């Protein structure tokens, strides 16, 4: 009688596949795979870190060089460049810079509005057609994508007004024609002057990790006091008097009372982001508008202030309301801070474990 042997063969295959030798081989391959992934990730991270360091050093060198040429403090060039870099990241209509300097000039601005050649790099014809593009490195070419040419062209605009802070502010206003932009740039310059470097990219969680706190994503929740609206932020619930800390390098843009947020502080960082700390019980001593802060600095204390006239408190449990708002040079809008908070919390916990 004919007998099918397929089930037996399958059984033998199953036995073979589940044998100790096969299991060990699979484990080895799995280990090799994860080892390769780990090594690739480590090398990539190290490479990116080196590139970022090189970029920072190269930009700093360009700012210092322009300071020597114009007698304008390097911090203003760094401040303008950083403002424009952040604005470009948030503006889809402006391409990402190809070099180290992010200051943007449109083809019309650079070559002249009536220049038939929008790729013109001849300083003479650019000038004839009313363009502002200049040769900053002495090669006889005014290239809109050359770092030194771009930075020198902007420096030439500022130099017409003078090297002093009030002169610079006037030159910035005539160029951007918006008070908030001038405020952001001069704030950036003050931050760079205070720390003496442009390598300022660390963050901190807004309350001490050892505090008894909890938070969840409350972005978009309904709020009714003062009219129906959505909740633009994350609430971190903790006790009265718990220190509230700066989450970033920045400058205090607003401080005082708000009928919704109570005692609140607004800090503008180097990425054109406004960080909003509300419902405080009080402020750190000597903190005022224009104060420069760094991640982890105590700026105030958790409370329950707000939802009424000055001094109102106790209408809700003590907590920190934390909000974030981006500005792209044209408009400002709120966005969900919860992902950033989770990232900063994790980074700080990991740093404490390593330290």
mmCIF file of C-alpha atoms in Angstrom:
data_model
loop_
_atom_site.group_PDB
_atom_site.id
_atom_site.type_symbol
_atom_site.label_atom_id
_atom_site.label_comp_id
_atom_site.label_asym_id
_atom_site.label_seq_id
_atom_site.Cartn_x
_atom_site.Cartn_y
_atom_site.Cartn_z
ATOM 1 C CA UNK A 1 0.000 0.000 0.000
ATOM 2 C CA UNK A 2 1.210 3.475 -0.871
ATOM 3 C CA UNK A 3 2.262 5.450 2.210
ATOM 4 C CA UNK A 4 2.981 9.193 2.279
ATOM 5 C CA UNK A 5 6.222 10.014 4.034
ATOM 6 C CA UNK A 6 5.728 13.812 4.092
ATOM 7 C CA UNK A 7 4.480 14.005 7.699
ATOM 8 C CA UNK A 8 7.503 12.010 8.832
ATOM 9 C CA UNK A 9 9.849 14.286 6.930
ATOM 10 C CA UNK A 10 8.181 17.327 8.423
ATOM 11 C CA UNK A 11 8.533 15.822 11.844
ATOM 12 C CA UNK A 12 12.230 15.212 11.286
ATOM 13 C CA UNK A 13 12.626 18.784 10.080
ATOM 14 C CA UNK A 14 10.899 20.123 13.157
ATOM 15 C CA UNK A 15 13.123 18.043 15.384
ATOM 16 C CA UNK A 16 16.198 19.238 13.517
ATOM 17 C CA UNK A 17 15.127 22.883 13.657
ATOM 18 C CA UNK A 18 14.514 22.716 17.361
ATOM 19 C CA UNK A 19 17.779 20.949 18.097
ATOM 20 C CA UNK A 20 20.301 22.575 20.504
ATOM 21 C CA UNK A 21 22.764 23.228 17.669
ATOM 22 C CA UNK A 22 20.208 25.221 15.694
ATOM 23 C CA UNK A 23 19.205 27.155 18.796
ATOM 24 C CA UNK A 24 22.786 28.146 19.561
ATOM 25 C CA UNK A 25 23.365 29.220 15.952
ATOM 26 C CA UNK A 26 20.236 31.373 16.030
ATOM 27 C CA UNK A 27 21.325 32.993 19.301
ATOM 28 C CA UNK A 28 24.779 33.747 17.881
ATOM 29 C CA UNK A 29 23.296 35.303 14.743
ATOM 30 C CA UNK A 30 20.935 37.390 16.850
ATOM 31 C CA UNK A 31 23.820 38.571 19.038
ATOM 32 C CA UNK A 32 25.893 39.443 15.962
ATOM 33 C CA UNK A 33 23.005 41.424 14.502
ATOM 34 C CA UNK A 34 22.498 43.516 17.643
ATOM 35 C CA UNK A 35 26.259 44.011 17.997
ATOM 36 C CA UNK A 36 26.452 45.372 14.447
ATOM 37 C CA UNK A 37 23.461 47.668 15.068
ATOM 38 C CA UNK A 38 25.065 48.935 18.289
ATOM 39 C CA UNK A 39 28.419 49.606 16.611
ATOM 40 C CA UNK A 40 26.805 51.392 13.660
ATOM 41 C CA UNK A 41 24.699 53.523 16.012
ATOM 42 C CA UNK A 42 27.721 54.374 18.176
ATOM 43 C CA UNK A 43 29.854 55.336 15.189
ATOM 44 C CA UNK A 44 27.031 57.402 13.684
ATOM 45 C CA UNK A 45 26.443 59.229 16.963
ATOM 46 C CA UNK A 46 30.164 59.941 17.340
ATOM 47 C CA UNK A 47 30.397 61.174 13.741
ATOM 48 C CA UNK A 48 27.390 63.482 14.155
ATOM 49 C CA UNK A 49 28.850 64.882 17.393
ATOM 50 C CA UNK A 50 32.177 65.609 15.671
ATOM 51 C CA UNK A 51 30.405 67.284 12.741
ATOM 52 C CA UNK A 52 28.360 69.456 15.089
ATOM 53 C CA UNK A 53 31.507 70.482 16.958
ATOM 54 C CA UNK A 54 33.269 71.329 13.683
ATOM 55 C CA UNK A 55 30.247 73.332 12.498
ATOM 56 C CA UNK A 56 30.149 75.260 15.764
ATOM 57 C CA UNK A 57 33.856 76.072 15.566
ATOM 58 C CA UNK A 58 33.608 77.117 11.916
ATOM 59 C CA UNK A 59 30.668 79.430 12.565
ATOM 60 C CA UNK A 60 32.431 80.958 15.561
ATOM 61 C CA UNK A 61 35.485 81.607 13.388
ATOM 62 C CA UNK A 62 33.331 83.408 10.810
ATOM 63 C CA UNK A 63 31.667 85.591 13.459
ATOM 64 C CA UNK A 64 35.018 86.549 14.972
ATOM 65 C CA UNK A 65 36.459 87.359 11.554
ATOM 66 C CA UNK A 66 33.528 89.655 10.798
ATOM 67 C CA UNK A 67 33.939 91.330 14.188
ATOM 68 C CA UNK A 68 37.560 92.153 13.292
ATOM 69 C CA UNK A 69 36.488 93.651 9.958
ATOM 70 C CA UNK A 70 33.514 95.705 11.175
ATOM 71 C CA UNK A 71 34.209 96.342 14.899
ATOM 72 C CA UNK A 72 30.693 95.015 15.596
ATOM 73 C CA UNK A 73 30.596 92.497 18.451
ATOM 74 C CA UNK A 74 30.549 88.900 17.182
ATOM 75 C CA UNK A 75 27.524 88.104 19.337
ATOM 76 C CA UNK A 76 25.262 90.117 17.013
ATOM 77 C CA UNK A 77 26.320 88.112 13.969
ATOM 78 C CA UNK A 78 25.777 84.898 15.916
ATOM 79 C CA UNK A 79 22.396 86.152 17.131
ATOM 80 C CA UNK A 80 21.130 87.089 13.663
ATOM 81 C CA UNK A 81 22.423 83.848 12.174
ATOM 82 C CA UNK A 82 20.747 81.762 14.884
ATOM 83 C CA UNK A 83 17.446 83.629 14.545
ATOM 84 C CA UNK A 84 17.434 83.046 10.782
ATOM 85 C CA UNK A 85 18.467 79.405 11.170
ATOM 86 C CA UNK A 86 15.527 78.727 13.465
ATOM 87 C CA UNK A 87 13.112 80.675 11.257
ATOM 88 C CA UNK A 88 14.231 78.736 8.173
ATOM 89 C CA UNK A 89 13.496 75.432 9.898
ATOM 90 C CA UNK A 90 9.909 76.586 10.428
ATOM 91 C CA UNK A 91 9.347 78.182 7.019
ATOM 92 C CA UNK A 92 8.739 75.780 4.144
ATOM 93 C CA UNK A 93 9.099 78.559 1.571
ATOM 94 C CA UNK A 94 12.773 79.133 2.395
ATOM 95 C CA UNK A 95 15.304 76.432 1.448
ATOM 96 C CA UNK A 96 17.742 75.073 4.022
ATOM 97 C CA UNK A 97 21.148 76.726 3.985
ATOM 98 C CA UNK A 98 23.940 74.907 2.147
ATOM 99 C CA UNK A 99 26.782 76.315 4.223
ATOM 100 C CA UNK A 100 27.360 77.317 7.833
ATOM 101 C CA UNK A 101 25.618 80.693 7.741
ATOM 102 C CA UNK A 102 21.811 80.635 7.662
ATOM 103 C CA UNK A 103 21.102 84.318 6.909
ATOM 104 C CA UNK A 104 18.816 84.332 3.882
ATOM 105 C CA UNK A 105 18.698 86.751 0.974
ATOM 106 C CA UNK A 106 16.224 86.178 -1.845
ATOM 107 C CA UNK A 107 17.549 86.273 -5.435
ATOM 108 C CA UNK A 108 15.813 89.637 -5.939
ATOM 109 C CA UNK A 109 17.426 91.112 -2.836
ATOM 110 C CA UNK A 110 20.864 89.777 -3.680
ATOM 111 C CA UNK A 111 21.103 90.516 -7.407
ATOM 112 C CA UNK A 112 18.604 93.377 -7.702
ATOM 113 C CA UNK A 113 14.851 93.392 -8.413
ATOM 114 C CA UNK A 114 15.259 94.279 -12.095
ATOM 115 C CA UNK A 115 18.375 92.206 -12.752
ATOM 116 C CA UNK A 116 17.629 89.832 -15.661
ATOM 117 C CA UNK A 117 20.158 87.371 -14.223
ATOM 118 C CA UNK A 118 18.979 86.182 -10.801
ATOM 119 C CA UNK A 119 22.141 84.081 -10.496
ATOM 120 C CA UNK A 120 24.407 87.080 -11.033
ATOM 121 C CA UNK A 121 27.626 86.952 -8.975
ATOM 122 C CA UNK A 122 29.340 90.027 -10.424
ATOM 123 C CA UNK A 123 29.501 92.702 -7.685
ATOM 124 C CA UNK A 124 29.474 95.502 -10.289
ATOM 125 C CA UNK A 125 26.329 94.462 -12.166
ATOM 126 C CA UNK A 126 24.626 93.502 -8.903
ATOM 127 C CA UNK A 127 25.227 97.045 -7.670
ATOM 128 C CA UNK A 128 24.022 98.563 -10.957
ATOM 129 C CA UNK A 129 20.714 96.692 -10.684
ATOM 130 C CA UNK A 130 20.202 97.673 -7.036
ATOM 131 C CA UNK A 131 21.186 94.381 -5.437
ATOM 132 C CA UNK A 132 22.852 94.184 -2.030
ATOM 133 C CA UNK A 133 25.120 91.163 -2.611
ATOM 134 C CA UNK A 134 28.798 91.794 -1.825
ATOM 135 C CA UNK A 135 32.122 90.001 -2.109
ATOM 136 C CA UNK A 136 33.172 89.163 1.434
ATOM 137 C CA UNK A 137 36.260 87.029 0.855
ATOM 138 C CA UNK A 138 38.051 88.977 -1.879
ATOM 139 C CA UNK A 139 37.626 86.456 -4.695
ATOM 140 C CA UNK A 140 35.826 88.968 -6.934
ATOM 141 C CA UNK A 141 32.543 87.061 -6.712
ATOM 142 C CA UNK A 142 29.393 87.890 -4.735
ATOM 143 C CA UNK A 143 27.938 84.437 -4.167
ATOM 144 C CA UNK A 144 24.574 84.144 -2.392
ATOM 145 C CA UNK A 145 25.584 80.691 -1.143
ATOM 146 C CA UNK A 146 29.046 81.632 0.124
ATOM 147 C CA UNK A 147 29.210 82.007 3.911
ATOM 148 C CA UNK A 148 31.648 84.923 3.970
ATOM 149 C CA UNK A 149 29.827 86.816 1.225
ATOM 150 C CA UNK A 150 26.473 86.398 2.980
ATOM 151 C CA UNK A 151 27.766 87.377 6.417
ATOM 152 C CA UNK A 152 29.717 90.346 5.053
ATOM 153 C CA UNK A 153 26.659 91.576 3.151
ATOM 154 C CA UNK A 154 24.572 91.589 6.319
ATOM 155 C CA UNK A 155 27.436 93.128 8.309
ATOM 156 C CA UNK A 156 27.669 95.909 5.733
ATOM 157 C CA UNK A 157 24.030 96.767 6.427
ATOM 158 C CA UNK A 158 24.605 96.950 10.199
ATOM 159 C CA UNK A 159 27.861 98.872 9.824
ATOM 160 C CA UNK A 160 25.985 101.786 8.256
ATOM 161 C CA UNK A 161 24.309 102.418 11.618
ATOM 162 C CA UNK A 162 27.306 102.049 13.932
ATOM 163 C CA UNK A 163 28.767 99.502 16.364
ATOM 164 C CA UNK A 164 26.938 100.464 19.571
ATOM 165 C CA UNK A 165 23.910 98.488 20.887
ATOM 166 C CA UNK A 166 21.398 101.269 20.108
ATOM 167 C CA UNK A 167 22.868 101.595 16.603
ATOM 168 C CA UNK A 168 22.601 97.850 16.080
ATOM 169 C CA UNK A 169 19.000 97.822 17.289
ATOM 170 C CA UNK A 170 18.115 100.558 14.796
ATOM 171 C CA UNK A 171 19.832 98.692 11.973
ATOM 172 C CA UNK A 172 17.976 95.495 12.867
ATOM 173 C CA UNK A 173 14.629 97.267 12.963
ATOM 174 C CA UNK A 174 15.208 98.909 9.573
ATOM 175 C CA UNK A 175 16.032 95.484 8.139
ATOM 176 C CA UNK A 176 13.309 93.317 9.745
ATOM 177 C CA UNK A 177 10.719 95.998 10.597
ATOM 178 C CA UNK A 178 9.266 93.976 13.467
ATOM 179 C CA UNK A 179 9.833 94.642 17.158
ATOM 180 C CA UNK A 180 9.583 90.987 18.210
ATOM 181 C CA UNK A 181 12.339 89.954 15.789
ATOM 182 C CA UNK A 182 14.603 92.745 17.025
ATOM 183 C CA UNK A 183 13.893 91.663 20.601
ATOM 184 C CA UNK A 184 14.687 88.016 19.816
ATOM 185 C CA UNK A 185 17.979 88.862 18.094
ATOM 186 C CA UNK A 186 19.194 91.250 20.797
ATOM 187 C CA UNK A 187 18.164 88.638 23.370
ATOM 188 C CA UNK A 188 20.196 85.999 21.551
ATOM 189 C CA UNK A 189 23.193 88.340 21.534
ATOM 190 C CA UNK A 190 22.846 88.891 25.278
ATOM 191 C CA UNK A 191 22.768 85.128 25.889
ATOM 192 C CA UNK A 192 25.890 84.564 23.762
ATOM 193 C CA UNK A 193 27.659 87.453 25.496
ATOM 194 C CA UNK A 194 26.782 86.030 28.919
ATOM 195 C CA UNK A 195 28.115 82.530 28.214
ATOM 196 C CA UNK A 196 30.843 83.421 25.699
ATOM 197 C CA UNK A 197 29.978 80.539 23.382
ATOM 198 C CA UNK A 198 27.388 79.411 20.830
ATOM 199 C CA UNK A 199 27.529 75.810 22.036
ATOM 200 C CA UNK A 200 24.320 76.047 24.081
ATOM 201 C CA UNK A 201 21.990 73.156 23.347
ATOM 202 C CA UNK A 202 21.249 71.415 26.664
ATOM 203 C CA UNK A 203 17.862 71.160 28.394
ATOM 204 C CA UNK A 204 16.439 70.361 31.831
ATOM 205 C CA UNK A 205 13.128 69.063 33.187
ATOM 206 C CA UNK A 206 11.139 71.947 34.754
ATOM 207 C CA UNK A 207 10.854 70.447 38.256
ATOM 208 C CA UNK A 208 13.475 68.492 40.231
ATOM 209 C CA UNK A 209 13.297 64.760 39.501
ATOM 210 C CA UNK A 210 13.345 63.984 43.220
ATOM 211 C CA UNK A 211 10.100 65.935 43.714
ATOM 212 C CA UNK A 212 6.814 64.050 44.027
ATOM 213 C CA UNK A 213 5.168 64.961 40.722
ATOM 214 C CA UNK A 214 3.030 63.499 37.954
ATOM 215 C CA UNK A 215 1.949 64.642 34.520
ATOM 216 C CA UNK A 216 0.205 63.410 31.403
ATOM 217 C CA UNK A 217 -0.548 64.816 27.981
ATOM 218 C CA UNK A 218 -3.253 67.445 28.504
ATOM 219 C CA UNK A 219 -2.717 69.301 25.231
ATOM 220 C CA UNK A 220 -6.057 70.202 23.632
ATOM 221 C CA UNK A 221 -8.199 69.503 26.718
ATOM 222 C CA UNK A 222 -11.227 71.756 27.204
ATOM 223 C CA UNK A 223 -10.962 74.739 29.510
ATOM 224 C CA UNK A 224 -13.933 76.907 30.464
ATOM 225 C CA UNK A 225 -12.792 79.738 32.722
ATOM 226 C CA UNK A 226 -12.877 83.031 30.834
ATOM 227 C CA UNK A 227 -14.548 81.405 27.817
ATOM 228 C CA UNK A 228 -14.382 77.996 26.172
ATOM 229 C CA UNK A 229 -10.894 77.254 24.839
ATOM 230 C CA UNK A 230 -8.366 74.452 24.487
ATOM 231 C CA UNK A 231 -5.548 73.789 26.919
ATOM 232 C CA UNK A 232 -2.265 74.889 25.325
ATOM 233 C CA UNK A 233 0.244 73.083 27.481
ATOM 234 C CA UNK A 234 1.013 70.295 29.934
ATOM 235 C CA UNK A 235 0.127 70.404 33.637
ATOM 236 C CA UNK A 236 2.743 69.013 36.030
ATOM 237 C CA UNK A 237 1.073 68.366 39.391
ATOM 238 C CA UNK A 238 3.250 68.641 42.472
ATOM 239 C CA UNK A 239 3.327 70.399 45.846
ATOM 240 C CA UNK A 240 3.319 74.074 46.783
ATOM 241 C CA UNK A 241 6.748 75.642 46.745
ATOM 242 C CA UNK A 242 8.485 73.010 44.609
ATOM 243 C CA UNK A 243 11.210 74.806 42.604
ATOM 244 C CA UNK A 244 10.421 75.547 38.961
ATOM 245 C CA UNK A 245 13.483 75.416 36.728
ATOM 246 C CA UNK A 246 14.441 76.888 33.374
ATOM 247 C CA UNK A 247 14.340 74.178 30.723
ATOM 248 C CA UNK A 248 16.699 75.857 28.278
ATOM 249 C CA UNK A 249 19.247 78.604 27.734
ATOM 250 C CA UNK A 250 17.233 81.753 27.259
ATOM 251 C CA UNK A 251 16.210 85.209 28.340
ATOM 252 C CA UNK A 252 13.239 86.240 30.473
ATOM 253 C CA UNK A 253 10.825 87.933 28.082
ATOM 254 C CA UNK A 254 7.816 88.320 30.398
ATOM 255 C CA UNK A 255 7.375 88.125 34.175
ATOM 256 C CA UNK A 256 4.449 89.136 36.356
ATOM 257 C CA UNK A 257 0.706 88.604 36.645
ATOM 258 C CA UNK A 258 -1.733 87.279 34.048
ATOM 259 C CA UNK A 259 -5.427 86.734 34.865
ATOM 260 C CA UNK A 260 -5.329 83.243 33.352
ATOM 261 C CA UNK A 261 -1.825 82.092 34.255
ATOM 262 C CA UNK A 262 -1.482 83.943 37.544
ATOM 263 C CA UNK A 263 2.149 84.620 38.444
ATOM 264 C CA UNK A 264 3.920 83.528 35.285
ATOM 265 C CA UNK A 265 7.255 83.687 33.471
ATOM 266 C CA UNK A 266 7.980 83.575 29.742
ATOM 267 C CA UNK A 267 11.462 82.610 28.534
ATOM 268 C CA UNK A 268 12.607 82.921 24.916
ATOM 269 C CA UNK A 269 15.243 80.393 23.862
ATOM 270 C CA UNK A 270 17.777 80.432 21.022
ATOM 271 C CA UNK A 271 15.442 78.511 18.699
ATOM 272 C CA UNK A 272 12.747 81.222 18.604
ATOM 273 C CA UNK A 273 10.653 79.171 21.068
ATOM 274 C CA UNK A 274 8.795 80.836 23.939
ATOM 275 C CA UNK A 275 8.544 78.739 27.130
ATOM 276 C CA UNK A 276 5.595 79.604 29.381
ATOM 277 C CA UNK A 277 5.561 78.783 33.119
ATOM 278 C CA UNK A 278 2.241 79.566 34.836
ATOM 279 C CA UNK A 279 0.318 79.355 38.155
ATOM 280 C CA UNK A 280 3.460 80.045 40.189
ATOM 281 C CA UNK A 281 3.547 80.859 43.888
ATOM 282 C CA UNK A 282 6.404 83.329 43.433
ATOM 283 C CA UNK A 283 9.595 84.130 41.525
ATOM 284 C CA UNK A 284 13.251 83.515 42.253
ATOM 285 C CA UNK A 285 14.869 86.526 43.917
ATOM 286 C CA UNK A 286 16.412 89.089 41.523
ATOM 287 C CA UNK A 287 14.843 87.454 38.446
ATOM 288 C CA UNK A 288 13.514 90.136 36.100
ATOM 289 C CA UNK A 289 12.727 90.854 32.489
ATOM 290 C CA UNK A 290 15.974 90.521 30.534
ATOM 291 C CA UNK A 291 17.591 88.053 32.948
ATOM 292 C CA UNK A 292 19.661 85.343 31.247
ATOM 293 C CA UNK A 293 19.033 81.777 32.432
ATOM 294 C CA UNK A 294 20.450 78.327 31.797
ATOM 295 C CA UNK A 295 18.886 74.845 32.057
ATOM 296 C CA UNK A 296 18.240 73.928 35.682
ATOM 297 C CA UNK A 297 18.247 77.484 37.071
ATOM 298 C CA UNK A 298 15.469 78.028 39.623
ATOM 299 C CA UNK A 299 13.119 80.704 38.266
ATOM 300 C CA UNK A 300 10.103 80.353 40.565
ATOM 301 C CA UNK A 301 8.000 78.041 42.706
ATOM 302 C CA UNK A 302 4.900 75.932 42.097
ATOM 303 C CA UNK A 303 1.588 77.417 43.219
ATOM 304 C CA UNK A 304 -2.087 77.698 42.286
ATOM 305 C CA UNK A 305 -2.329 81.332 41.199
ATOM 306 C CA UNK A 306 -4.557 82.619 38.429
ATOM 307 C CA UNK A 307 -8.139 82.623 37.120
ATOM 308 C CA UNK A 308 -8.913 86.025 38.531
ATOM 309 C CA UNK A 309 -7.565 89.454 39.482
ATOM 310 C CA UNK A 310 -4.036 89.924 40.764
ATOM 311 C CA UNK A 311 -3.318 87.716 43.759
ATOM 312 C CA UNK A 312 -6.062 85.135 43.100
ATOM 313 C CA UNK A 313 -5.017 81.629 44.152
ATOM 314 C CA UNK A 314 -6.444 78.293 45.261
ATOM 315 C CA UNK A 315 -9.034 77.725 42.537
ATOM 316 C CA UNK A 316 -7.306 74.474 41.559
ATOM 317 C CA UNK A 317 -4.644 72.120 42.983
ATOM 318 C CA UNK A 318 -1.032 73.343 42.878
ATOM 319 C CA UNK A 319 0.681 72.577 39.599
ATOM 320 C CA UNK A 320 2.967 74.005 36.938
ATOM 321 C CA UNK A 321 1.383 74.809 33.597
ATOM 322 C CA UNK A 322 4.103 74.509 30.951
ATOM 323 C CA UNK A 323 3.562 75.740 27.397
ATOM 324 C CA UNK A 324 5.718 76.156 24.286
ATOM 325 C CA UNK A 325 5.206 78.523 21.341
ATOM 326 C CA UNK A 326 7.144 78.713 18.078
ATOM 327 C CA UNK A 327 7.814 81.835 16.014
ATOM 328 C CA UNK A 328 8.856 81.660 12.356
ATOM 329 C CA UNK A 329 9.320 85.370 11.716
ATOM 330 C CA UNK A 330 5.714 85.885 10.649
ATOM 331 C CA UNK A 331 3.451 84.220 13.203
ATOM 332 C CA UNK A 332 3.608 82.471 16.569
ATOM 333 C CA UNK A 333 1.700 79.331 17.528
ATOM 334 C CA UNK A 334 1.501 76.899 20.408
ATOM 335 C CA UNK A 335 2.496 73.252 20.111
ATOM 336 C CA UNK A 336 2.338 70.210 22.367
ATOM 337 C CA UNK A 337 5.190 70.333 24.928
ATOM 338 C CA UNK A 338 4.575 66.817 26.252
ATOM 339 C CA UNK A 339 7.067 65.010 23.935
ATOM 340 C CA UNK A 340 9.808 67.505 24.861
ATOM 341 C CA UNK A 341 9.073 67.098 28.572
ATOM 342 C CA UNK A 342 9.287 63.309 28.347
ATOM 343 C CA UNK A 343 12.579 63.568 26.446
ATOM 344 C CA UNK A 344 14.120 65.979 28.969
ATOM 345 C CA UNK A 345 12.926 63.863 31.887
ATOM 346 C CA UNK A 346 14.484 60.729 30.361
ATOM 347 C CA UNK A 347 17.743 62.487 29.464
ATOM 348 C CA UNK A 348 18.118 63.875 32.972
ATOM 349 C CA UNK A 349 17.406 60.492 34.586
ATOM 350 C CA UNK A 350 19.965 58.810 32.331
ATOM 351 C CA UNK A 351 22.557 61.503 33.077
ATOM 352 C CA UNK A 352 22.052 61.007 36.825
ATOM 353 C CA UNK A 353 22.516 57.249 36.450
ATOM 354 C CA UNK A 354 25.764 57.743 34.531
ATOM 355 C CA UNK A 355 27.007 60.435 36.899
#
